[in-house]
Amino acid sequence: MTAKIFDSSHHRLTLFIITWLFSQSLHAHFALAPKIEISPSGFEAPQANLIHIQSVDINRQKYADYLNRVTAFDTKYDRVQTNFFSHFEVIRGIALFHPDNVHKFIDNIAALKQQPRFYQLAVTNWFKEQALMFARFNLFINQARQQKLEHQPEIKAVLNFYQAGAKTEFLEELIVLGKMPPSLEGLKQFVTTIPENNRHSIDTGIVDDQELTPVAEQERMKKRWLDFRQQILQQANVEQQCANIPASDADPQTVIITFQQHKISLQDYLAIFGKPPLASQWKPVSRVNCTRLGLFHAMADTVDQLGIVPDKVTQKINTSTDLYLASNMMISQLGPLLVSEADRKHHQSMLRQLMAYPDVLRLKDALVKSSQPLLADERFKLDQNFFNSVSWGLQRTMAPKHSIHF
């Protein structure tokens, strides 16, 4: 069981709320789901320095991106990124259990709302603690960048697939909610209507899409994406032989997917998805995963060729990549101190154990302890005035959860 940021009572309440709301919105383009809401989501003077730790400087924008990322809904494109998402769950587990279970913390400070000064002080302290945790993560991000971890073949395969998934996610929003014909030609025509200097800020409309949608309209929207997806895959002419390659016996360098300029090896596949628990599952599981590999990369190529990668997608990719690298380094360095001798030999074994509750708390404690001397060093700087000048908000809310979300 992976880390969940709920205790049992909150979990039961949340399940009740989700079940009731889902029953009320079965015929909606979205359902409502509980979400941690933070404010503000952006800061004045975003490039101003916020944290200095060792030789690392962290500005306000990076901190805002971090907060928004760890509290965001997961999408179906995030969830299928097996290796990437597992590492991200470690980061989120640590962040949202610090300094305490965030949901328990929100409930505990609710009684202070009658005393606004003390309530705001408690909320501000949570954001300060998150800044300290982000500083700790950045120590590992910096180490990973210095070691050029992102260029190692297996890591690079994971990062490339994640980037492709993020771009595909954007394209699905654009096509499903758009007015253009659901074809490559229709998309190209749509792009020509947008000035070149605005093509990195195309609004898909998903934020404003909060209307309940009749079943017939849902089906029309789904068909738009299906039609577009089929055309892109046909033009990409993806050739794959995943199901015919026995994962346990084949040479890792065996190319299993080929299309356009892409050649994806068995080693790449295993880095991204790993092996299924049972050998008998290889054929059906690999067939689905290989279809995703071809689809995501083909969609990403389309977005890149049209020059319409939104800044918000680039931001999500950059922030998520940094957190993935931090998690990788953290598992490699602290994992051997926390798991059995047998599990120390394999990064994935340590990852599976330490992403699960309550072991993720042991990892958090080890991280806090190992980095405490650096935070106590006189050279460590945190802009206290910034935190005290912002009207922070932290609460649980019900937010639209679209079909693209998991």
Tab-separated table of C-alpha atoms in Angstrom:
chain	number	residue	atom	x	y	z
A	1	MET	CA	0.000	0.000	0.000
A	2	THR	CA	1.480	3.347	-1.003
A	3	ALA	CA	1.521	6.309	1.325
A	4	LYS	CA	-1.879	7.963	1.710
A	5	ILE	CA	-2.240	11.248	3.507
A	6	PHE	CA	-5.313	10.217	5.492
A	7	ASP	CA	-5.871	8.607	8.857
A	8	SER	CA	-8.692	6.062	9.048
A	9	SER	CA	-11.470	8.467	10.118
A	10	HIS	CA	-10.580	11.001	7.430
A	11	HIS	CA	-10.336	8.175	4.919
A	12	ARG	CA	-13.851	6.916	5.723
A	13	LEU	CA	-15.275	10.427	5.527
A	14	THR	CA	-13.518	11.110	2.240
A	15	LEU	CA	-14.736	7.835	0.726
A	16	PHE	CA	-18.299	8.714	1.753
A	17	ILE	CA	-18.018	12.174	0.186
A	18	ILE	CA	-16.493	10.830	-3.023
A	19	THR	CA	-19.124	8.080	-3.321
A	20	TRP	CA	-21.988	10.517	-2.775
A	21	LEU	CA	-20.629	13.110	-5.166
A	22	PHE	CA	-19.857	10.517	-7.808
A	23	SER	CA	-23.426	9.261	-7.580
A	24	GLN	CA	-24.609	12.856	-8.124
A	25	SER	CA	-22.390	13.402	-11.159
A	26	LEU	CA	-22.288	10.171	-13.109
A	27	HIS	CA	-23.358	12.102	-16.177
A	28	ALA	CA	-20.893	14.941	-15.727
A	29	HIS	CA	-17.800	15.856	-17.640
A	30	PHE	CA	-16.254	16.114	-14.194
A	31	ALA	CA	-16.832	14.850	-10.691
A	32	LEU	CA	-15.959	16.690	-7.494
A	33	ALA	CA	-13.187	15.368	-5.293
A	34	PRO	CA	-11.409	16.558	-2.124
A	35	LYS	CA	-8.248	18.516	-2.753
A	36	ILE	CA	-5.739	20.439	-0.694
A	37	GLU	CA	-6.074	24.085	-1.651
A	38	ILE	CA	-3.230	26.511	-1.078
A	39	SER	CA	-3.060	30.224	-1.614
A	40	PRO	CA	-1.592	32.230	-3.071
A	41	SER	CA	-0.555	30.022	-5.986
A	42	GLY	CA	1.884	32.638	-7.289
A	43	PHE	CA	3.972	35.362	-5.671
A	44	GLU	CA	5.025	38.929	-6.337
A	45	ALA	CA	8.650	39.259	-7.482
A	46	PRO	CA	8.825	35.544	-8.381
A	47	GLN	CA	12.556	35.666	-9.152
A	48	ALA	CA	13.447	37.051	-5.714
A	49	ASN	CA	15.633	34.714	-3.707
A	50	LEU	CA	13.801	32.843	-0.951
A	51	ILE	CA	16.230	30.197	0.327
A	52	HIS	CA	19.996	29.774	0.330
A	53	ILE	CA	21.391	26.413	1.428
A	54	GLN	CA	25.002	25.398	0.784
A	55	SER	CA	25.633	26.742	-2.727
A	56	VAL	CA	21.985	26.438	-3.781
A	57	ASP	CA	19.716	29.460	-4.256
A	58	ILE	CA	15.959	28.903	-4.544
A	59	ASN	CA	13.616	31.656	-5.715
A	60	ARG	CA	9.958	32.219	-4.915
A	61	GLN	CA	8.776	30.867	-8.270
A	62	LYS	CA	10.391	27.474	-7.713
A	63	TYR	CA	8.806	27.259	-4.289
A	64	ALA	CA	5.373	28.121	-5.743
A	65	ASP	CA	5.828	25.477	-8.468
A	66	TYR	CA	6.733	22.911	-5.804
A	67	LEU	CA	3.666	23.699	-3.666
A	68	ASN	CA	1.323	23.588	-6.664
A	69	ARG	CA	2.792	20.309	-7.894
A	70	VAL	CA	2.613	18.322	-4.645
A	71	THR	CA	-1.007	19.411	-4.035
A	72	ALA	CA	-2.269	18.920	-7.614
A	73	PHE	CA	-4.642	16.212	-8.791
A	74	ASP	CA	-2.882	13.310	-10.468
A	75	THR	CA	-3.780	12.717	-14.093
A	76	LYS	CA	-4.092	9.380	-15.841
A	77	TYR	CA	-0.875	10.285	-17.662
A	78	ASP	CA	0.932	10.715	-14.334
A	79	ARG	CA	-0.354	7.430	-12.973
A	80	VAL	CA	0.862	5.183	-15.791
A	81	GLN	CA	4.439	6.442	-15.336
A	82	THR	CA	5.309	3.543	-13.012
A	83	ASN	CA	8.894	4.390	-12.086
A	84	PHE	CA	8.399	8.138	-12.199
A	85	PHE	CA	5.161	8.167	-10.221
A	86	SER	CA	6.545	5.893	-7.495
A	87	HIS	CA	9.418	8.304	-6.899
A	88	PHE	CA	7.026	11.247	-6.955
A	89	GLU	CA	4.810	9.552	-4.361
A	90	VAL	CA	7.814	9.333	-2.043
A	91	ILE	CA	8.309	13.093	-2.323
A	92	ARG	CA	4.631	13.851	-1.825
A	93	GLY	CA	4.373	11.468	1.100
A	94	ILE	CA	7.286	13.159	2.847
A	95	ALA	CA	6.029	16.679	2.059
A	96	LEU	CA	2.438	16.161	3.153
A	97	PHE	CA	3.419	14.310	6.313
A	98	HIS	CA	5.603	17.275	7.304
A	99	PRO	CA	5.434	18.572	9.941
A	100	ASP	CA	2.342	16.361	10.380
A	101	ASN	CA	-0.354	14.691	8.288
A	102	VAL	CA	-1.657	17.715	6.388
A	103	HIS	CA	-5.315	16.697	6.760
A	104	LYS	CA	-4.951	16.222	10.498
A	105	PHE	CA	-3.164	19.568	10.681
A	106	ILE	CA	-5.998	21.336	8.824
A	107	ASP	CA	-8.518	19.837	11.243
A	108	ASN	CA	-6.424	20.636	14.311
A	109	ILE	CA	-6.069	24.314	13.473
A	110	ALA	CA	-9.753	24.722	12.577
A	111	ALA	CA	-10.481	25.555	16.214
A	112	LEU	CA	-8.144	28.540	15.926
A	113	LYS	CA	-10.270	30.272	13.299
A	114	GLN	CA	-12.010	32.188	16.078
A	115	GLN	CA	-8.608	33.676	16.860
A	116	PRO	CA	-7.428	34.906	13.443
A	117	ARG	CA	-3.967	35.959	14.593
A	118	PHE	CA	-3.086	32.536	15.993
A	119	TYR	CA	-4.755	30.744	13.075
A	120	GLN	CA	-2.698	32.707	10.546
A	121	LEU	CA	0.446	32.065	12.568
A	122	ALA	CA	-0.209	28.282	12.410
A	123	VAL	CA	-0.871	28.362	8.646
A	124	THR	CA	2.220	30.490	8.012
A	125	ASN	CA	4.307	28.022	9.998
A	126	TRP	CA	3.118	25.161	7.754
A	127	PHE	CA	4.349	27.039	4.682
A	128	LYS	CA	7.673	27.755	6.389
A	129	GLU	CA	8.047	24.055	7.173
A	130	GLN	CA	7.335	23.252	3.528
A	131	ALA	CA	10.046	25.705	2.495
A	132	LEU	CA	12.480	23.928	4.793
A	133	MET	CA	11.497	20.589	3.310
A	134	PHE	CA	11.899	21.984	-0.200
A	135	ALA	CA	15.376	23.193	0.797
A	136	ARG	CA	16.225	19.631	1.857
A	137	PHE	CA	14.934	18.234	-1.430
A	138	ASN	CA	17.053	20.760	-3.315
A	139	LEU	CA	20.207	19.376	-1.730
A	140	PHE	CA	19.464	16.103	-3.502
A	141	ILE	CA	18.387	17.845	-6.712
A	142	ASN	CA	21.735	19.643	-6.748
A	143	GLN	CA	23.650	16.405	-6.181
A	144	ALA	CA	21.724	14.679	-8.966
A	145	ARG	CA	22.464	17.517	-11.400
A	146	GLN	CA	26.145	17.550	-10.457
A	147	GLN	CA	26.339	13.797	-11.123
A	148	LYS	CA	24.400	14.282	-14.399
A	149	LEU	CA	21.903	11.687	-13.234
A	150	GLU	CA	19.399	12.815	-15.866
A	151	HIS	CA	21.785	11.652	-18.615
A	152	GLN	CA	22.074	8.073	-17.421
A	153	PRO	CA	20.314	5.900	-20.038
A	154	GLU	CA	17.695	4.348	-17.763
A	155	ILE	CA	16.898	7.662	-16.067
A	156	LYS	CA	16.771	9.427	-19.432
A	157	ALA	CA	14.225	6.896	-20.730
A	158	VAL	CA	11.986	7.572	-17.731
A	159	LEU	CA	12.285	11.348	-18.103
A	160	ASN	CA	11.619	11.259	-21.855
A	161	PHE	CA	8.458	9.233	-21.319
A	162	TYR	CA	7.282	11.570	-18.573
A	163	GLN	CA	7.775	14.614	-20.791
A	164	ALA	CA	5.874	12.891	-23.593
A	165	GLY	CA	3.007	12.076	-21.212
A	166	ALA	CA	2.749	15.679	-19.989
A	167	LYS	CA	2.533	16.929	-23.574
A	168	THR	CA	-0.072	14.283	-24.459
A	169	GLU	CA	-2.122	15.341	-21.445
A	170	PHE	CA	-2.180	18.920	-22.770
A	171	LEU	CA	-3.107	17.764	-26.260
A	172	GLU	CA	-6.037	15.690	-24.998
A	173	GLU	CA	-7.424	18.688	-23.111
A	174	LEU	CA	-7.021	20.834	-26.220
A	175	ILE	CA	-8.716	18.381	-28.580
A	176	VAL	CA	-11.517	17.212	-26.279
A	177	LEU	CA	-12.575	20.722	-25.270
A	178	GLY	CA	-11.723	22.414	-28.558
A	179	LYS	CA	-13.833	23.494	-31.538
A	180	MET	CA	-11.390	22.537	-34.303
A	181	PRO	CA	-11.955	19.350	-36.361
A	182	PRO	CA	-10.393	16.447	-34.380
A	183	SER	CA	-7.643	15.824	-36.911
A	184	LEU	CA	-4.032	16.829	-37.412
A	185	GLU	CA	-5.077	19.174	-40.209
A	186	GLY	CA	-7.754	20.670	-37.981
A	187	LEU	CA	-5.182	21.234	-35.232
A	188	LYS	CA	-2.739	22.839	-37.675
A	189	GLN	CA	-5.448	25.194	-38.901
A	190	PHE	CA	-6.304	26.082	-35.299
A	191	VAL	CA	-2.661	26.880	-34.531
A	192	THR	CA	-2.454	29.282	-37.475
A	193	THR	CA	-5.184	31.391	-35.846
A	194	ILE	CA	-2.958	31.999	-32.810
A	195	PRO	CA	-0.180	34.623	-32.979
A	196	GLU	CA	3.260	33.053	-32.717
A	197	ASN	CA	4.074	34.908	-29.509
A	198	ASN	CA	0.990	33.359	-27.847
A	199	ARG	CA	1.573	29.749	-28.827
A	200	HIS	CA	3.237	28.884	-25.532
A	201	SER	CA	0.217	29.977	-23.544
A	202	ILE	CA	-2.700	28.281	-25.315
A	203	ASP	CA	-5.627	27.913	-22.921
A	204	THR	CA	-7.321	24.528	-23.194
A	205	GLY	CA	-10.299	25.752	-21.187
A	206	ILE	CA	-10.103	22.986	-18.600
A	207	VAL	CA	-9.896	25.380	-15.630
A	208	ASP	CA	-13.147	27.079	-16.630
A	209	ASP	CA	-14.855	23.830	-17.658
A	210	GLN	CA	-17.051	23.262	-14.599
A	211	GLU	CA	-20.421	22.567	-16.208
A	212	LEU	CA	-22.187	19.249	-15.850
A	213	THR	CA	-22.117	17.561	-19.246
A	214	PRO	CA	-24.940	15.370	-20.662
A	215	VAL	CA	-24.047	11.805	-21.650
A	216	ALA	CA	-24.352	12.504	-25.377
A	217	GLU	CA	-21.927	15.415	-25.081
A	218	GLN	CA	-19.493	13.258	-23.130
A	219	GLU	CA	-19.561	10.669	-25.877
A	220	ARG	CA	-18.949	13.360	-28.496
A	221	MET	CA	-15.939	14.621	-26.557
A	222	LYS	CA	-14.495	11.126	-26.103
A	223	LYS	CA	-14.902	10.423	-29.818
A	224	ARG	CA	-12.976	13.592	-30.695
A	225	TRP	CA	-9.940	12.313	-28.817
A	226	LEU	CA	-10.318	8.772	-30.168
A	227	ASP	CA	-10.467	10.026	-33.772
A	228	PHE	CA	-7.447	12.273	-33.302
A	229	ARG	CA	-5.462	9.587	-31.483
A	230	GLN	CA	-6.086	7.004	-34.203
A	231	GLN	CA	-4.935	9.371	-36.932
A	232	ILE	CA	-1.708	10.269	-35.125
A	233	LEU	CA	-0.883	6.606	-34.472
A	234	GLN	CA	-1.587	5.670	-38.082
A	235	GLN	CA	0.691	8.402	-39.381
A	236	ALA	CA	3.428	7.548	-36.881
A	237	ASN	CA	3.329	3.928	-38.117
A	238	VAL	CA	4.472	2.516	-34.779
A	239	GLU	CA	6.027	-0.934	-35.034
A	240	GLN	CA	6.284	-2.851	-31.799
A	241	GLN	CA	7.017	-6.433	-30.822
A	242	CYS	CA	6.815	-6.127	-27.048
A	243	ALA	CA	4.563	-9.102	-26.425
A	244	ASN	CA	6.888	-11.354	-28.446
A	245	ILE	CA	9.974	-10.536	-26.366
A	246	PRO	CA	10.427	-12.578	-23.173
A	247	ALA	CA	11.519	-9.938	-20.639
A	248	SER	CA	13.602	-12.353	-18.595
A	249	ASP	CA	15.644	-13.768	-21.487
A	250	ALA	CA	16.075	-11.082	-24.142
A	251	ASP	CA	19.079	-8.802	-24.528
A	252	PRO	CA	18.193	-5.497	-22.771
A	253	GLN	CA	19.420	-3.604	-25.849
A	254	THR	CA	16.815	-5.313	-28.063
A	255	VAL	CA	14.767	-2.654	-29.856
A	256	ILE	CA	11.090	-3.351	-29.214
A	257	ILE	CA	9.441	-0.185	-30.584
A	258	THR	CA	10.355	1.711	-33.741
A	259	PHE	CA	8.692	4.726	-35.353
A	260	GLN	CA	9.917	7.890	-37.008
A	261	GLN	CA	13.142	8.864	-35.164
A	262	HIS	CA	12.352	6.765	-32.090
A	263	LYS	CA	13.939	3.485	-31.125
A	264	ILE	CA	12.918	2.189	-27.712
A	265	SER	CA	14.768	-0.751	-26.211
A	266	LEU	CA	13.722	-3.411	-23.742
A	267	GLN	CA	16.051	-1.711	-21.249
A	268	ASP	CA	14.107	1.540	-21.704
A	269	TYR	CA	10.805	-0.274	-21.213
A	270	LEU	CA	11.950	-2.010	-18.025
A	271	ALA	CA	13.328	1.259	-16.621
A	272	ILE	CA	9.931	2.898	-17.110
A	273	PHE	CA	7.538	0.100	-16.182
A	274	GLY	CA	9.564	-2.696	-14.599
A	275	LYS	CA	8.541	-6.331	-14.916
A	276	PRO	CA	5.039	-7.522	-14.007
A	277	PRO	CA	4.815	-9.652	-10.822
A	278	LEU	CA	4.082	-12.805	-12.837
A	279	ALA	CA	5.797	-13.898	-16.047
A	280	SER	CA	2.389	-14.863	-17.473
A	281	GLN	CA	1.339	-11.193	-17.299
A	282	TRP	CA	4.129	-10.019	-19.587
A	283	LYS	CA	2.255	-10.277	-22.900
A	284	PRO	CA	-0.959	-8.435	-21.984
A	285	VAL	CA	0.774	-5.871	-19.774
A	286	SER	CA	3.592	-5.117	-22.208
A	287	ARG	CA	1.148	-4.793	-25.094
A	288	VAL	CA	-0.751	-2.037	-23.250
A	289	ASN	CA	2.399	-0.298	-22.059
A	290	CYS	CA	4.017	-0.366	-25.483
A	291	THR	CA	0.895	1.180	-26.996
A	292	ARG	CA	1.265	3.978	-24.448
A	293	LEU	CA	4.923	4.429	-25.294
A	294	GLY	CA	4.137	4.823	-28.979
A	295	LEU	CA	1.120	7.052	-28.382
A	296	PHE	CA	2.766	9.438	-25.899
A	297	HIS	CA	5.897	9.933	-27.966
A	298	ALA	CA	3.912	10.405	-31.184
A	299	MET	CA	1.679	12.993	-29.502
A	300	ALA	CA	4.706	14.776	-28.022
A	301	ASP	CA	6.290	14.926	-31.476
A	302	THR	CA	3.103	16.560	-32.781
A	303	VAL	CA	3.134	19.196	-30.034
A	304	ASP	CA	6.847	19.894	-30.538
A	305	GLN	CA	6.563	20.171	-34.323
A	306	LEU	CA	3.711	22.665	-34.020
A	307	GLY	CA	5.630	24.664	-31.411
A	308	ILE	CA	2.741	24.765	-28.948
A	309	VAL	CA	4.247	23.350	-25.757
A	310	PRO	CA	2.629	25.590	-23.113
A	311	ASP	CA	4.760	27.266	-20.468
A	312	LYS	CA	2.622	25.596	-17.783
A	313	VAL	CA	3.488	22.164	-19.237
A	314	THR	CA	7.187	23.033	-19.327
A	315	GLN	CA	6.896	24.195	-15.710
A	316	LYS	CA	5.212	20.938	-14.680
A	317	ILE	CA	7.881	18.903	-16.467
A	318	ASN	CA	10.751	20.867	-14.899
A	319	THR	CA	9.351	20.751	-11.364
A	320	SER	CA	8.408	17.081	-11.596
A	321	THR	CA	11.807	16.194	-13.052
A	322	ASP	CA	13.608	17.910	-10.192
A	323	LEU	CA	11.484	16.099	-7.612
A	324	TYR	CA	12.032	12.775	-9.375
A	325	LEU	CA	15.803	13.282	-9.325
A	326	ALA	CA	15.657	14.268	-5.639
A	327	SER	CA	13.705	11.115	-4.813
A	328	ASN	CA	16.152	8.966	-6.766
A	329	MET	CA	19.152	10.374	-4.920
A	330	MET	CA	17.391	10.213	-1.569
A	331	ILE	CA	16.443	6.546	-1.983
A	332	SER	CA	19.995	5.696	-3.066
A	333	GLN	CA	21.625	7.498	-0.144
A	334	LEU	CA	19.203	7.024	2.753
A	335	GLY	CA	17.495	3.813	1.657
A	336	PRO	CA	20.361	1.490	2.655
A	337	LEU	CA	20.127	2.854	6.220
A	338	LEU	CA	16.451	1.943	6.509
A	339	VAL	CA	15.850	-1.396	4.758
A	340	SER	CA	17.001	-4.956	5.225
A	341	GLU	CA	20.312	-6.110	3.818
A	342	ALA	CA	18.560	-8.109	1.095
A	343	ASP	CA	16.669	-5.035	-0.145
A	344	ARG	CA	19.735	-2.790	-0.188
A	345	LYS	CA	21.029	-4.386	-3.377
A	346	HIS	CA	18.200	-3.093	-5.548
A	347	HIS	CA	17.010	0.489	-5.874
A	348	GLN	CA	13.497	-0.625	-6.849
A	349	SER	CA	13.204	-2.870	-3.790
A	350	MET	CA	14.121	0.051	-1.537
A	351	LEU	CA	11.714	2.305	-3.421
A	352	ARG	CA	8.762	-0.080	-3.056
A	353	GLN	CA	9.352	-0.388	0.678
A	354	LEU	CA	9.993	3.290	1.424
A	355	MET	CA	7.058	4.677	-0.553
A	356	ALA	CA	4.663	2.717	1.656
A	357	TYR	CA	3.221	3.926	4.942
A	358	PRO	CA	4.626	3.947	7.633
A	359	ASP	CA	8.106	3.467	6.118
A	360	VAL	CA	7.800	6.780	4.297
A	361	LEU	CA	7.774	8.422	7.756
A	362	ARG	CA	11.042	6.700	8.614
A	363	LEU	CA	12.512	8.099	5.412
A	364	LYS	CA	11.201	11.573	6.284
A	365	ASP	CA	12.771	11.380	9.740
A	366	ALA	CA	16.093	10.234	8.272
A	367	LEU	CA	16.006	13.102	5.787
A	368	VAL	CA	15.270	15.690	8.467
A	369	LYS	CA	18.020	14.347	10.728
A	370	SER	CA	20.656	14.160	7.984
A	371	SER	CA	20.043	17.730	6.787
A	372	GLN	CA	19.608	19.413	10.169
A	373	PRO	CA	23.234	20.567	10.478
A	374	LEU	CA	22.947	22.425	7.159
A	375	LEU	CA	19.756	24.182	8.234
A	376	ALA	CA	21.441	25.154	11.513
A	377	ASP	CA	24.489	26.531	9.696
A	378	GLU	CA	24.735	30.331	9.813
A	379	ARG	CA	25.073	30.393	6.021
A	380	PHE	CA	21.569	28.974	5.626
A	381	LYS	CA	19.122	31.760	4.781
A	382	LEU	CA	15.318	31.794	4.706
A	383	ASP	CA	13.479	35.018	3.888
A	384	GLN	CA	11.375	35.276	7.048
A	385	ASN	CA	9.969	38.660	6.040
A	386	PHE	CA	8.453	37.122	2.926
A	387	PHE	CA	6.554	34.480	4.896
A	388	ASN	CA	5.302	37.018	7.414
A	389	SER	CA	4.099	39.372	4.672
A	390	VAL	CA	1.960	36.868	2.750
A	391	SER	CA	-1.645	36.050	3.632
A	392	TRP	CA	-1.365	32.267	3.413
A	393	GLY	CA	-4.294	29.899	2.958
A	394	LEU	CA	-4.416	26.147	3.562
A	395	GLN	CA	-7.618	24.160	3.469
A	396	ARG	CA	-9.412	21.147	2.064
A	397	THR	CA	-11.892	21.875	-0.687
A	398	MET	CA	-14.042	20.079	-3.252
A	399	ALA	CA	-12.700	20.738	-6.739
A	400	PRO	CA	-13.719	19.659	-10.260
A	401	LYS	CA	-11.969	16.459	-11.202
A	402	HIS	CA	-12.057	16.032	-14.964
A	403	SER	CA	-11.979	12.815	-16.963
A	404	ILE	CA	-8.275	13.388	-17.578
A	405	HIS	CA	-7.640	13.082	-13.830
A	406	PHE	CA	-7.175	9.685	-12.239
